[in-house]
XYZ file of C-alpha atoms in Angstrom:
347
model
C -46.239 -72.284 69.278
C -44.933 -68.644 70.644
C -44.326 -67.266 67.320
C -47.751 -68.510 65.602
C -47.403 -70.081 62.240
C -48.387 -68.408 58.750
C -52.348 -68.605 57.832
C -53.166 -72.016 57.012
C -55.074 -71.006 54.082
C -52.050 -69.069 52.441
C -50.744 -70.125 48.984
C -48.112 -72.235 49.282
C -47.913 -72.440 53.082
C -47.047 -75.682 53.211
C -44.383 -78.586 53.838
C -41.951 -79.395 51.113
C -43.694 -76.519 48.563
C -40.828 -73.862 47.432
C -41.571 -70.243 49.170
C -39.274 -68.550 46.339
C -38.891 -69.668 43.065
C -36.781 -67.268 41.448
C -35.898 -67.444 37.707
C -33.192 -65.910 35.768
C -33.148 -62.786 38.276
C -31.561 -60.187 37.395
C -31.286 -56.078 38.020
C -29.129 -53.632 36.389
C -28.212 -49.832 37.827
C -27.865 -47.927 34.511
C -25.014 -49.717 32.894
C -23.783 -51.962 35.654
C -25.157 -55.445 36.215
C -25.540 -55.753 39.649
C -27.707 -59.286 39.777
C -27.030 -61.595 36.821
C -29.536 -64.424 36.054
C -30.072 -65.795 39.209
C -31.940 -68.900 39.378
C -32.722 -69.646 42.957
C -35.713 -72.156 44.629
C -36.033 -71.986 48.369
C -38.504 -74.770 49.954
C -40.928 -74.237 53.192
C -38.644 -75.194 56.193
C -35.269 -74.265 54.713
C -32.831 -71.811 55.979
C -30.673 -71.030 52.361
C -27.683 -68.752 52.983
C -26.659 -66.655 50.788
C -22.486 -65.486 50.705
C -20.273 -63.940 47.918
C -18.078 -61.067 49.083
C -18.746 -57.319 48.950
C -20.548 -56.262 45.684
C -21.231 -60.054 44.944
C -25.214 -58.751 44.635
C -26.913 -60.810 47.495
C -28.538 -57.282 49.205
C -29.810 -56.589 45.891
C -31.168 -60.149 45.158
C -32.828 -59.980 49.032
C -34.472 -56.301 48.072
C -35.820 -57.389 44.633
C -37.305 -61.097 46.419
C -38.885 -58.843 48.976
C -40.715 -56.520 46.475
C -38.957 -53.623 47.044
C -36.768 -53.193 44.004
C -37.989 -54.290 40.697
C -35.881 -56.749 38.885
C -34.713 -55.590 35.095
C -35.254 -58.988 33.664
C -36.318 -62.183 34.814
C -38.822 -62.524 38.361
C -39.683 -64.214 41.386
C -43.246 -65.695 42.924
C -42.069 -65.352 46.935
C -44.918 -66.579 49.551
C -47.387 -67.269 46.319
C -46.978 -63.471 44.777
C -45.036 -61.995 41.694
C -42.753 -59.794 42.212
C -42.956 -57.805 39.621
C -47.252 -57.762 39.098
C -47.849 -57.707 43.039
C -44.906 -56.278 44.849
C -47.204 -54.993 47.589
C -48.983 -58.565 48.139
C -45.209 -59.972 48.686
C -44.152 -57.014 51.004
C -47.297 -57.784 52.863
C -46.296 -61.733 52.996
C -42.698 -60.841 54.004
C -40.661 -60.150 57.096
C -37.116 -58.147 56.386
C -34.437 -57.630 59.172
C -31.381 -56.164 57.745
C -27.952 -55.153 59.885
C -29.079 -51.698 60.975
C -32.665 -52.658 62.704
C -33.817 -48.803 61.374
C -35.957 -48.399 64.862
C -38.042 -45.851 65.951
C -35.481 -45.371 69.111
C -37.357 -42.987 70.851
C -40.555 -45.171 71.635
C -40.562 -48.490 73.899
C -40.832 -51.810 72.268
C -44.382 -52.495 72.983
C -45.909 -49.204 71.147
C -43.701 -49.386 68.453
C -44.711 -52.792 67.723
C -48.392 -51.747 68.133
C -47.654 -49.070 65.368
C -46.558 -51.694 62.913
C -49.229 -54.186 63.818
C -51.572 -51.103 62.441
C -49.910 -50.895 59.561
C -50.132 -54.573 58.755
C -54.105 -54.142 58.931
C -53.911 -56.548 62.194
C -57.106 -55.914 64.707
C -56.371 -55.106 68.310
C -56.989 -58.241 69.901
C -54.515 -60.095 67.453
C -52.069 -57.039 67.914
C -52.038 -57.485 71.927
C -51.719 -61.293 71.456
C -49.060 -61.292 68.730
C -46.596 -58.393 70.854
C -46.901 -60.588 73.853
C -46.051 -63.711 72.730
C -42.623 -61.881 70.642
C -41.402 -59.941 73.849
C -41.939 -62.978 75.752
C -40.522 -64.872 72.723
C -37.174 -62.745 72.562
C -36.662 -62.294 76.455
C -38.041 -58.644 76.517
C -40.791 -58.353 78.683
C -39.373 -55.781 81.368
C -38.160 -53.491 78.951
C -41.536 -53.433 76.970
C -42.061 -49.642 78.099
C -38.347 -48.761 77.932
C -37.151 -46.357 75.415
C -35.241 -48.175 72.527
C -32.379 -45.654 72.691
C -30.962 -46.787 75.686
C -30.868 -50.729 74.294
C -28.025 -52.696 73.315
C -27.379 -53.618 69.743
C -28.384 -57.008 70.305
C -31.574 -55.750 71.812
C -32.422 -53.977 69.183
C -31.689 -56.634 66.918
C -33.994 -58.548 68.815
C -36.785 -55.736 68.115
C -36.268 -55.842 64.295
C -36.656 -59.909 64.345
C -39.906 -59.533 66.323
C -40.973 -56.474 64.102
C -40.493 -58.966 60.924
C -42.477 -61.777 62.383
C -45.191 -59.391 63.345
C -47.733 -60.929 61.142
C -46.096 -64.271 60.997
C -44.930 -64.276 57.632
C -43.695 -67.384 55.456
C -40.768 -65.767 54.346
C -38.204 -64.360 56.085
C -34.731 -62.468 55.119
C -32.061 -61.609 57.199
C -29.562 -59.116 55.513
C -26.275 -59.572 58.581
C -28.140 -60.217 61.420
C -25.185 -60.824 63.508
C -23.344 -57.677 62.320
C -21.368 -55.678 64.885
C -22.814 -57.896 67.244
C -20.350 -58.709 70.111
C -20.119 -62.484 70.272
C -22.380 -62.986 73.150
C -25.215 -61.150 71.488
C -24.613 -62.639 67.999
C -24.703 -65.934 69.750
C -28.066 -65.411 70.915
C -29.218 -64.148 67.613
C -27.939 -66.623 65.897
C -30.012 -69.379 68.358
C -33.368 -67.307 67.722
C -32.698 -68.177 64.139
C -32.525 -71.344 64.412
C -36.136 -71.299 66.699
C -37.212 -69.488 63.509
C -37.320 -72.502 61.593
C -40.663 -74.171 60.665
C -41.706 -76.558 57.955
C -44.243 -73.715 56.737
C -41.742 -70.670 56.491
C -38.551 -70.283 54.425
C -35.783 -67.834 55.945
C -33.282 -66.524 53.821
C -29.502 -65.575 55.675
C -27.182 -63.411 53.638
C -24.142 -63.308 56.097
C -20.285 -62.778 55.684
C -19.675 -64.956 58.479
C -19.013 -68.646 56.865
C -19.350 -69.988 60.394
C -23.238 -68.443 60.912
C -24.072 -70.184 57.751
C -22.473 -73.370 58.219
C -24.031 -73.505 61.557
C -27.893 -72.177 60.273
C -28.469 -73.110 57.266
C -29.576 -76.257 54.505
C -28.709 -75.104 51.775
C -25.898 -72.401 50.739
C -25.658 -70.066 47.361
C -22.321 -68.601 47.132
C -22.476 -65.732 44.598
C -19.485 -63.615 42.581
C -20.100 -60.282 40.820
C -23.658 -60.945 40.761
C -23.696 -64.721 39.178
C -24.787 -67.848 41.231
C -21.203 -69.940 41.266
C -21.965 -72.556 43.208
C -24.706 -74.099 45.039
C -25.661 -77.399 47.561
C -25.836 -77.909 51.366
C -22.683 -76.927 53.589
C -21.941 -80.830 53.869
C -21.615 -81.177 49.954
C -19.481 -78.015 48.677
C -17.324 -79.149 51.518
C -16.844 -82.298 49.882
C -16.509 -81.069 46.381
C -13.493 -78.348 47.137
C -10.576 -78.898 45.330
C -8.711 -77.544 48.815
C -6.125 -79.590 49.749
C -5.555 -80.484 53.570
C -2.764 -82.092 55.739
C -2.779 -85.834 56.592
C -1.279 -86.987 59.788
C 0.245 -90.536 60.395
C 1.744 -91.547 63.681
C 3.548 -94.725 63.483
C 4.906 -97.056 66.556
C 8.137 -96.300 66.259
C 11.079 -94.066 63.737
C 10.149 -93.772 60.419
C 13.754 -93.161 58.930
C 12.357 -91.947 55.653
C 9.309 -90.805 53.967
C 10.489 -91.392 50.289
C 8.103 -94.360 50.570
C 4.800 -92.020 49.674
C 6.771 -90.291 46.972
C 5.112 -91.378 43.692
C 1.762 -92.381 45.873
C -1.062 -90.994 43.775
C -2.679 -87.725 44.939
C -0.057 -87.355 47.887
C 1.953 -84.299 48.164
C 4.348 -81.983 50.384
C 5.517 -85.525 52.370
C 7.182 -84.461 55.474
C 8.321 -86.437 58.821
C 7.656 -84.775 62.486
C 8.679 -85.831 66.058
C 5.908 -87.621 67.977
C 4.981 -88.212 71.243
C 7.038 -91.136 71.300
C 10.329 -89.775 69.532
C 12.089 -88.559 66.463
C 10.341 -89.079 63.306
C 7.265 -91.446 64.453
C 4.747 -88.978 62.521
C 4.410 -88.364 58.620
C 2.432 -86.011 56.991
C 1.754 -85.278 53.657
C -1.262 -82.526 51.318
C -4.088 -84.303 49.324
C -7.070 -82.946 47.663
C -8.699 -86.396 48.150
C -8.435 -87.859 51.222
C -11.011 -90.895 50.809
C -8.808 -92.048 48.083
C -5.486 -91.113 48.806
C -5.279 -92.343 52.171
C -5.826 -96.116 52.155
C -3.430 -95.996 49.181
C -0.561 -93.803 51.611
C -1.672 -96.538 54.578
C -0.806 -99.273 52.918
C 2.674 -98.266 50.873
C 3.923 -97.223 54.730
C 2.417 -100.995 55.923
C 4.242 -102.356 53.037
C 7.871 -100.753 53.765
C 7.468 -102.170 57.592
C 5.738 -99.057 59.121
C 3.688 -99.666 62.295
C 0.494 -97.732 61.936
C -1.367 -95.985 65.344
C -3.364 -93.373 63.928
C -4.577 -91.682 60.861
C -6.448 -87.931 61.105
C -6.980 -85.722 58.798
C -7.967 -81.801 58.643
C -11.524 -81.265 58.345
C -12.642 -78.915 55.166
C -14.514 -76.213 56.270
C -17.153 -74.069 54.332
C -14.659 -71.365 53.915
C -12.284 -73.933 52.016
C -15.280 -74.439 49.971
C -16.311 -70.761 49.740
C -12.548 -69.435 49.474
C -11.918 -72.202 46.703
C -15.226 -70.983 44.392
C -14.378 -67.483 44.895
C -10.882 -67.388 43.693
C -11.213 -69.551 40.827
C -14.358 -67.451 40.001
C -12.756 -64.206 39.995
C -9.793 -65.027 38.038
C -12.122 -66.008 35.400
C -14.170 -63.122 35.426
C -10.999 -60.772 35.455
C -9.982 -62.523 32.426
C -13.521 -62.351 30.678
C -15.220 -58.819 31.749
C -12.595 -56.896 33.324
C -15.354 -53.902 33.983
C -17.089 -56.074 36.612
C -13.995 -56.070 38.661
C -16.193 -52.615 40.037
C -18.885 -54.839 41.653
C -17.740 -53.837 45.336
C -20.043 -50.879 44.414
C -22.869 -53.313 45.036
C -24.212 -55.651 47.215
């Protein structure tokens, strides 16, 4: 394996056992509750996302799982360590990459990772082995002794990734990997991600883009001034949003009248459309439950002499899910704390 895998002998390293196990987590900045109870378990060989907008606390939550903030209440064991009795055994057993890599720019790649090998305690032999294998790993062998100031963002997001899995650590967090990338670069990033995955290391993806995570990761945590609102793998909160989406029916022939779905349980917004094979041959109509409402809408239009071709329906997206949570989330916090509508201060 390129990347190596964590030590064998480590506590926890292992398939199906939960890298994080996070209870009741939460961190306050004087007065303001910027992380609020947040339960959170994250298995060996999951990617979990984490998304909530600006101020929504998932930087904070990533800084206090990594042992470098200390959490006000609650706590976290992360790659078999406590977060708050052994911060330094977890930042030891963790790799961090956040959106601005933070390099030394004015040294090549190979040195500087040298210089952090040292500082992880790694001997020489292991320190040689481990930087050849990343720049080969991340396509940057013939720029191992160029300087890192003349790199491309995506290069040097490529230099923070290898800098994380230095010592091959369990756990991994990305804070916005992919940001500012141009869409080439966060392409590739996003694929070196995905080689990241291994049934004995849990990566955790706090992203913005609802695409990235719908594409990376298992599971997904969407959060909202600090509070876990929802939680379950892409595939499911898809399934449970309340969104509704647009139903398309194309018949054989004019459909004089939709007033036939009108009354049809769960269908809404029924409108006719020209089709490819003239006027009105294609009705549509909004549902929030497609499984249900559409064999009911199929056969009322079979029953009034329609001649049904073809039934297609939208498909719900994470960000129906994600807009869907959010919304109905903030209205009720406005209504409950109005003083938290100053999270943005926070992420």
């Amino acid at each position: 394996m390129p990347l190596g895998w964590p030590d064998p002998d480590f506590p926890l390293a292992q398939t199906g056992t939960a890298m994080i196990e996070a209870h009741e987590l939460t961190r306050r900045f004087g007065t303001f509750l910027a992380v609020d109870r947040v339960t959170l378990r994250v298995p060996a060989g999951t990617i979990l996302a984490l998304l909530g907008p600006n101020g929504a606390g998932k930087t904070t939550i990533v800084r206090m799982l990594a042992g470098l903030v200390a959490p006000s209440a609650g706590g976290a064991v992360v790659a078999g360590r406590n977060v708050r009795a052994d911060p330094a055994g977890v930042r030891a057993r963790v790799g961090l990459v956040t959106d601005v890599p933070g390099l030394h720019e004015q040294m090549a790649p190979a040195p500087y990772l040298d210089f952090f090998g040292r500082l992880y305690g790694l001997d020489a032999a292991t320190r040689r082995r481990r930087v050849a294998e990343l720049l080969a790993y991340f396509g940057l062998e013939d720029q191992r002794g160029t300087r890192m100031a003349d790199f491309s963002k995506g290069m040097k997001q490529k230099v923070a990734l290898a800098r994380a899995l230095l010592h091959e650590p369990p756990v991994l967090f990305l804070d916005e990997p992919t940001s500012g990338l141009d869409p080439l670069g966060a392409r590739a990033v996003r694929d070196l991600i995905r080689g990241l995955r291994s049934e004995r290391r849990a990566v955790v993806l706090c992203t913005h883009d609802l695409d990235e995570a719908e594409r990376l990761a298992d599971e997904v945590t969407i959060l909202r001034a600090g509070r876990v609102v929802a939680t379950g793998t892409p595939g499911a909160l898809r399934a449970g949003s309340a969104t509704e989406i647009t139903v398309r029916i194309e018949l054989a022939g004019p459909y004089l009248s939709a007033a036939a779905l009108h009354g049809v349980d769960g269908v809404t917004a029924v409108a006719l459309e020209d089709g490819p094979i003239g006027p009105s041959s294609i009705v549509t109509y909004r549902t929030t439950c497609p499984r249900e409402t559409n064999p009911r809408a199929v056969a009322r239009l079979v029953e009034t002499g329609a001649a049904v071709v073809t039934v297609s329906s939208e498909e719900r997206s994470l960000e129906d899910a994600y807009a869907a949570v959010v919304q109905s989330e903030g209205v009720a916090d406005r209504e409950t704390n109005p003083s938290r509508s100053r999270d943005d201060r926070a992420n």
